[in-house]
Coordinates of C-alpha atoms and ligand atoms in Angstrom, one line a residue:
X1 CA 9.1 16.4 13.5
X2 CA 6.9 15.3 10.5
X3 CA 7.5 12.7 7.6
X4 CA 5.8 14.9 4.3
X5 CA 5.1 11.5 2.3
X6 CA 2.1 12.6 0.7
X7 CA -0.2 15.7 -0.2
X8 CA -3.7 13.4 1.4
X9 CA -2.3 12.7 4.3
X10 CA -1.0 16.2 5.1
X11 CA -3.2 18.8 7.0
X12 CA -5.0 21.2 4.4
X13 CA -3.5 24.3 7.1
X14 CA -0.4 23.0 7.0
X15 CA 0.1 22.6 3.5
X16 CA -1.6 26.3 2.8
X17 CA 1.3 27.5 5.9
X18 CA 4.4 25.8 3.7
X19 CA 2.7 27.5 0.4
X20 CA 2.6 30.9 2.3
X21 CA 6.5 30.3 3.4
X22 CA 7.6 29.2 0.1
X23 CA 6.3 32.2 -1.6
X24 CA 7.7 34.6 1.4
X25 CA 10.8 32.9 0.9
X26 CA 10.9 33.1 -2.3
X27 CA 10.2 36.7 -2.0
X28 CA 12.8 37.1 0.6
X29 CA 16.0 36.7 -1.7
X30 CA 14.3 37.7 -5.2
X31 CA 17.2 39.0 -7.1
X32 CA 20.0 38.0 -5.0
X33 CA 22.5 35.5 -6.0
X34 CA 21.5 31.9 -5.9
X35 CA 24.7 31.0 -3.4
X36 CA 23.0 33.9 -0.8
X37 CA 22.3 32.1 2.6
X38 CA 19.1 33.0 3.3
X39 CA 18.6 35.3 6.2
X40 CA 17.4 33.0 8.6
X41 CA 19.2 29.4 8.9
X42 CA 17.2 27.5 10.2
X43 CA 19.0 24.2 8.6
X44 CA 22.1 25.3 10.6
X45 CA 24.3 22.2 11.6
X46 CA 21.5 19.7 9.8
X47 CA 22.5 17.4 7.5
X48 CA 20.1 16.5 4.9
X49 CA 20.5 12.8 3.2
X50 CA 19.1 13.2 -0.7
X51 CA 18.8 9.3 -1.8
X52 CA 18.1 8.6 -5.6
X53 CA 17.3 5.3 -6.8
X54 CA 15.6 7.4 -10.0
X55 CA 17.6 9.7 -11.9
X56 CA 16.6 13.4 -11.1
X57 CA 17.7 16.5 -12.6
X58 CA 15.2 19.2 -10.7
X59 CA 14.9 17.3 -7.3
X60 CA 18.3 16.4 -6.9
X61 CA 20.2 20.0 -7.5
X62 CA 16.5 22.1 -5.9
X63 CA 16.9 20.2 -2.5
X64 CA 20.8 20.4 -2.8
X65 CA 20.6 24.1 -3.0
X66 CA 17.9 24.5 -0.7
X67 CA 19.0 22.8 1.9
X68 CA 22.7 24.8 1.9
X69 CA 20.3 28.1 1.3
X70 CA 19.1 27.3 5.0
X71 CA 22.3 26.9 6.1
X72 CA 22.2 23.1 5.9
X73 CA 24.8 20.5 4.5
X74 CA 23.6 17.2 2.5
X75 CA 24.5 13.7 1.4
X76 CA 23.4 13.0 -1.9
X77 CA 23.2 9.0 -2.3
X78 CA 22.4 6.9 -5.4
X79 CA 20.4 4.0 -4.7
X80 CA 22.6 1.8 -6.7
X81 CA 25.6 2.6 -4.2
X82 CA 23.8 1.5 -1.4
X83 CA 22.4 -1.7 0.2
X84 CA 18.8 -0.3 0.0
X85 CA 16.0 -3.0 0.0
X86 CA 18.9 -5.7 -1.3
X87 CA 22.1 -5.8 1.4
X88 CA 20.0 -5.1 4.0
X89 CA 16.4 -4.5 5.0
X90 CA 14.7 -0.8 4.3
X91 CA 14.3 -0.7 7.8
X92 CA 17.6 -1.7 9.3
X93 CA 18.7 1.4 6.7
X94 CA 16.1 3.6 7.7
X95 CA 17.7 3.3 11.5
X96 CA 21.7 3.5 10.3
X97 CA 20.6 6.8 8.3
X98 CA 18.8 8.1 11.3
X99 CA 21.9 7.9 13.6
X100 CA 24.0 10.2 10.8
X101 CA 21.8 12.6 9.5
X102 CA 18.7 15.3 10.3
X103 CA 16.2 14.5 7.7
X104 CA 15.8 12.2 4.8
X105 CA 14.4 12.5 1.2
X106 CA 14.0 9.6 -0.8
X107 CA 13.1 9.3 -4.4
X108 CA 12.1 5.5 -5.2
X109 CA 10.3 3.1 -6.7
X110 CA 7.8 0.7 -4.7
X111 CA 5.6 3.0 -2.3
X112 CA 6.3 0.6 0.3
X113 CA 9.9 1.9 0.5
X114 CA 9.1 4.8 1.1
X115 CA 6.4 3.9 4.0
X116 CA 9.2 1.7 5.9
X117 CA 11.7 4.2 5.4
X118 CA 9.1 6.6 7.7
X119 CA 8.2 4.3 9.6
X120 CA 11.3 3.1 10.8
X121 CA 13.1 6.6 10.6
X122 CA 13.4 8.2 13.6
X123 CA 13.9 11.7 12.0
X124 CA 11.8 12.9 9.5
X125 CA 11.4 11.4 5.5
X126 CA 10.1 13.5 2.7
X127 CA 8.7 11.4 -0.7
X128 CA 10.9 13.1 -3.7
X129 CA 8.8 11.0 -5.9
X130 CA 7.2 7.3 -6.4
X131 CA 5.9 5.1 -8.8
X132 CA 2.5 6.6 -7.0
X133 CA 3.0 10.1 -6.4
X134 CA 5.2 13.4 -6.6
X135 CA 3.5 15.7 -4.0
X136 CA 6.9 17.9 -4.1
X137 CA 5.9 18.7 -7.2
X138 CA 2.3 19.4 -6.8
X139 CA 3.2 21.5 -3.7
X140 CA 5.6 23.8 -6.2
X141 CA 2.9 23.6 -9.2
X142 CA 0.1 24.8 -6.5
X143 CA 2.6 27.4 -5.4
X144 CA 3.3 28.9 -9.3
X145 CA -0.8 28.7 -10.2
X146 CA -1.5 31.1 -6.7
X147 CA 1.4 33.4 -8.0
X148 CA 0.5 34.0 -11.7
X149 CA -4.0 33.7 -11.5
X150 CA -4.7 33.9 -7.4
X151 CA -5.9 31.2 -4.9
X152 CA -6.9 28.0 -6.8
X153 CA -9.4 27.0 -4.9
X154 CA -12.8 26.6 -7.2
X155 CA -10.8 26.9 -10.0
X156 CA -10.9 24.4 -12.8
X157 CA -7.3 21.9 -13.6
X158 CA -7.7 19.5 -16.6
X159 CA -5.1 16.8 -16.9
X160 CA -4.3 15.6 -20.4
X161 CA -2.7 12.2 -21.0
X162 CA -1.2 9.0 -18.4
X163 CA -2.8 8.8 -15.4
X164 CA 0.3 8.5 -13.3
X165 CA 2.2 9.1 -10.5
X166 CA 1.7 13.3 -11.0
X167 CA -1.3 13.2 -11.8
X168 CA -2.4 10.9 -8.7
X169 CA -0.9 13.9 -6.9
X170 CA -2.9 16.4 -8.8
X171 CA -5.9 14.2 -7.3
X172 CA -4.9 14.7 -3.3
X173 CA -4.2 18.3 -4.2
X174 CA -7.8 18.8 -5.5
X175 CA -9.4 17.5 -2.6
X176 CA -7.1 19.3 0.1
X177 CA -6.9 23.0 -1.7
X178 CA -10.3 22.7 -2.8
X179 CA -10.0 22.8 -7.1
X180 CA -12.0 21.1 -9.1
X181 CA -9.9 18.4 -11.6
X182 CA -10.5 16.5 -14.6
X183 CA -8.7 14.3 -16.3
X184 CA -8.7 13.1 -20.0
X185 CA -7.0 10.2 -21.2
X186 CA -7.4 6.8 -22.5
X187 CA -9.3 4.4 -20.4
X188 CA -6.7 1.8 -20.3
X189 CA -3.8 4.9 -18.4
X190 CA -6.9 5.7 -16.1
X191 CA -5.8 6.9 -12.8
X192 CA -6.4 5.0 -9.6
X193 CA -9.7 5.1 -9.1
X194 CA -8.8 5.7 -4.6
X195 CA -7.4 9.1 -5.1
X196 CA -10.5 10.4 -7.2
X197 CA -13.5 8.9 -4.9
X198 CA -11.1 10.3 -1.8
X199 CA -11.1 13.9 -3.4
X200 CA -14.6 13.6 -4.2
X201 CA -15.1 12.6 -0.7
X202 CA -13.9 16.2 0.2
X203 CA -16.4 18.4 -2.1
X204 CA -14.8 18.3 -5.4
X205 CA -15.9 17.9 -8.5
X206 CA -13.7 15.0 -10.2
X207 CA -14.6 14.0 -13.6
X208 CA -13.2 11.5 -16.2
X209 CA -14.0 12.8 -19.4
X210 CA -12.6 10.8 -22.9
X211 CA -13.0 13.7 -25.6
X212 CA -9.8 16.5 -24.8
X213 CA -11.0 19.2 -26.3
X214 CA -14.4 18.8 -24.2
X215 CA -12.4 18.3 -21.3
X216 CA -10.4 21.4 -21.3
X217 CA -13.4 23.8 -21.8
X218 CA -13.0 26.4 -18.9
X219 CA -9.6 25.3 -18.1
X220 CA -7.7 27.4 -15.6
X221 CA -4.7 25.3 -15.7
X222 CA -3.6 22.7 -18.4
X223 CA -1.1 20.3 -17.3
X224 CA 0.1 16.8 -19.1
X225 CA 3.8 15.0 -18.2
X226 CA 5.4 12.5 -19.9
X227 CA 3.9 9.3 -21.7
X228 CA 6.4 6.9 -20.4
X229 CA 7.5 7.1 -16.2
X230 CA 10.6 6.2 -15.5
X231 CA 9.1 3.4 -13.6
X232 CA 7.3 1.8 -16.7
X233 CA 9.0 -0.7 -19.0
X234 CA 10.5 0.5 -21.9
X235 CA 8.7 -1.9 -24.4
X236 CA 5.6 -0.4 -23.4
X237 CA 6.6 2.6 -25.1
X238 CA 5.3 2.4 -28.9
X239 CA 1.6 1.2 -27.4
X240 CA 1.9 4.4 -24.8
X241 CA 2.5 6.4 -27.5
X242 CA -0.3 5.0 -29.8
X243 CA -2.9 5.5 -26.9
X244 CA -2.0 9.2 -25.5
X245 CA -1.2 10.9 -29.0
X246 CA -4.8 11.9 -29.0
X247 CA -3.8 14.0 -26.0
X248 CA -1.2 16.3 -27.0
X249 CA -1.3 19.9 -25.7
X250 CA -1.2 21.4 -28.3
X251 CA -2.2 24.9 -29.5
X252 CA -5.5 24.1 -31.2
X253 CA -5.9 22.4 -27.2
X254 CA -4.9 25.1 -25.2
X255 CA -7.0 27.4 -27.3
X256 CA -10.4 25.6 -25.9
X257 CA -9.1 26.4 -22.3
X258 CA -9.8 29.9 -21.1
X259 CA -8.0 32.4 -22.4
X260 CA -5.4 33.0 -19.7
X261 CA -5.5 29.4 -18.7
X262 CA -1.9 28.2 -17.2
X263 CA 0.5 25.5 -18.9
X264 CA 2.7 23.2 -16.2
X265 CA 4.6 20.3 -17.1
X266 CA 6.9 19.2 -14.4
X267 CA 9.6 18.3 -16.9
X268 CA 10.8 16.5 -18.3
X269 CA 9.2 16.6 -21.5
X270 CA 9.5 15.2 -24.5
X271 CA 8.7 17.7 -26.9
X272 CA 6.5 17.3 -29.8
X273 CA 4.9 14.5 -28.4
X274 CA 2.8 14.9 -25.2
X275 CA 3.0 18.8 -25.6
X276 CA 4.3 20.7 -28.7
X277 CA 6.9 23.3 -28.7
X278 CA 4.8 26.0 -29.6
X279 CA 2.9 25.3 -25.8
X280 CA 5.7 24.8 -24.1
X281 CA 7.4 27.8 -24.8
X282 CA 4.3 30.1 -25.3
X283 CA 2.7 32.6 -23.1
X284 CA 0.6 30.6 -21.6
X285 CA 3.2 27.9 -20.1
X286 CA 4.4 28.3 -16.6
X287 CA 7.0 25.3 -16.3
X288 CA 10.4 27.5 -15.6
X289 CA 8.5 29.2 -12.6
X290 CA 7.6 25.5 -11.9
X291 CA 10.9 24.1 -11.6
X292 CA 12.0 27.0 -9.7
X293 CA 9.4 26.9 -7.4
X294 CA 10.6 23.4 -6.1
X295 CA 13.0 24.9 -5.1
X296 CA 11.3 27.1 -2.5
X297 CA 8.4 24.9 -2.0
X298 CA 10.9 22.3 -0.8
X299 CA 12.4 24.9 2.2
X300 CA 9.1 25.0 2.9
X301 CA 9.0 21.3 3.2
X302 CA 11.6 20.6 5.1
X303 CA 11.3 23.5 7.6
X304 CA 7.4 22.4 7.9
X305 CA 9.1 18.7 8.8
X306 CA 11.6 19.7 11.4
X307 CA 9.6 22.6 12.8
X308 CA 12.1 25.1 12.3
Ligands
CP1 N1 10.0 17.1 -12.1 C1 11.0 16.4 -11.5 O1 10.8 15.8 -10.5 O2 12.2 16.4 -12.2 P1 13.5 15.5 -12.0 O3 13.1 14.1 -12.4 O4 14.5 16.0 -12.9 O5 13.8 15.5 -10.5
NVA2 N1 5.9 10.7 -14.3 C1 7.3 11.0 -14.4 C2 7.6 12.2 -13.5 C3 9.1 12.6 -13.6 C4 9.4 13.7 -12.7 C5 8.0 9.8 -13.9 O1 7.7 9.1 -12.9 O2 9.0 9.4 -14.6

């Protein structure tokens, strides 16, 4: 049994082994209805706890019906309703949960959370986003690139806009599959500067360049998300806004890229600011195969975490 928390501290094989069973998966019950137990039921009398202290559209409903795919049943549990962090320690929580349920996945806020949740779980806890990092998501965006332009490693992904939480996943990625990244972006949203020198560390190019349309020159994959996280204030917005708008994707972007470069957003947007319409829903852009892909990327997951 194995905590997935992030995409640096998992194994490079094992995260190529849940890409390969994601897409086999995925492959498995192509066509079938989206109720279909899968053939194999490997969740089978687990019960999965899906605790949001974020809202969640894709996350919440792509574990919900993953899990019950596998033949699993879940809990999902709002933050809010619970004594989380404020009734009672994480830990103390972390142990209750553990006595009630297979697996835990925990979208929060404070990193920290999530660590004492894992370390004081005694069955396994997946990160289904932080303030920090979303490596659910990466695993499904690395899972869509592979199926639409082949293996990504080499290949070039150029990040355009905040240098958050996604993006900081985007940075493990690049240094466990082996892709070379750059980002683009005011200096004041730079990301952590850890996650770049630690993907460097592992043979990467990394680059921080400030001019966009330099930046996606060569571009196999153009990605950007939202210029305001749910974990940043509110009043931040209008100076966010002022800073990124020089980073749209936009079509007069995307046409610098290569000519079959990829679009992802992990959604959601807000369109017409940090990508336009025309991207988003051009030929170019990927992000309903993304969404979907959590989806399988996530059995993946959990089967990788309870080694079934
Ligand atoms: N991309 C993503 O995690 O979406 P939700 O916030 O809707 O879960
Ligand atoms: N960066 C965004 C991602 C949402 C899925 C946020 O944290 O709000």
């Amino acid at each position: 049994m194995t905590d997935f928390l992030d995409i640096n501290t998992t194994p490079p094989e094992a995260l190529r082994s849940i890409i390969d069973n994601a897409l086999a998966m995925k492959s498995a019950r192509k066509g079938q209805p989206k109720g279909t137990p899968d053939a194999e039921q490997p969740l089978a009398n687990h019960m999965v706890a899906l605790i949001f202290e974020k809202p969640s559209t894709r996350t919440r409903v792509s574990f919900d019906v993953g899990v019950r795919q596998l033949g699993g049943q879940t809990l999902v549990l709002s933050g809010a309703d619970m004594q989380l962090g404020h009734g009672e320690t994480i830990a103390d929580t972390a142990r209750v949960l553990s006595r009630y349920v297979d697996l835990i996945m925990i979208r929060t806020f404070e990193e920290q959370t999530l660590v004492e949740m894992a370390e004081h779980a005694t069955v396994p806890v997946i990160n289904g986003l932080t303030n920090r990092s979303h490596p659910c998501q990466i695993m499904a965006d690395i899972m869509t690139f592979e199926e639409h332009s082949g293996p990504i490693k080499g290949r070039k992904v150029v990040w355009s806009g905040d240098g958050n939480n996604v993006f900081n996943s985007f940075a493990h990625a690049a240094g466990q599959f082996g892709f070379d990244l750059t980002f683009t972006g005011p200096p004041t949203l730079d990301p952590e500067p850890g996650s770049l020198d630690e993907a460097r560390s592992r043979g990467v190019n990394v680059t921080i360049e400030r001019d966009p349309a330099k930046a996606v020159e060569g571009a196999d994959l153009v990605v950007t998300d939202t210029w305001v996280s749910m974990h940043d204030p509110a009043s931040a917005r209008e100076r966010r806004h002022n800073q990124l708008r020089a980073y749209q994707v936009n079509e007069a972007l995307m046409a610098r890229a290569k000519p079959d470069a990829l679009f992802m957003h992990c959604l959601p947007a807000h369109r017409d600011d940090e990508v336009t319409s025309a991207v988003m829903d051009g030929p170019n852009s990927v992000i309903f195969d993304e969404a979907e892909n959590r989806l399988h990327a996530q059995k993946a997951i959990m089967r990788w975490c309870l080694g079934v």
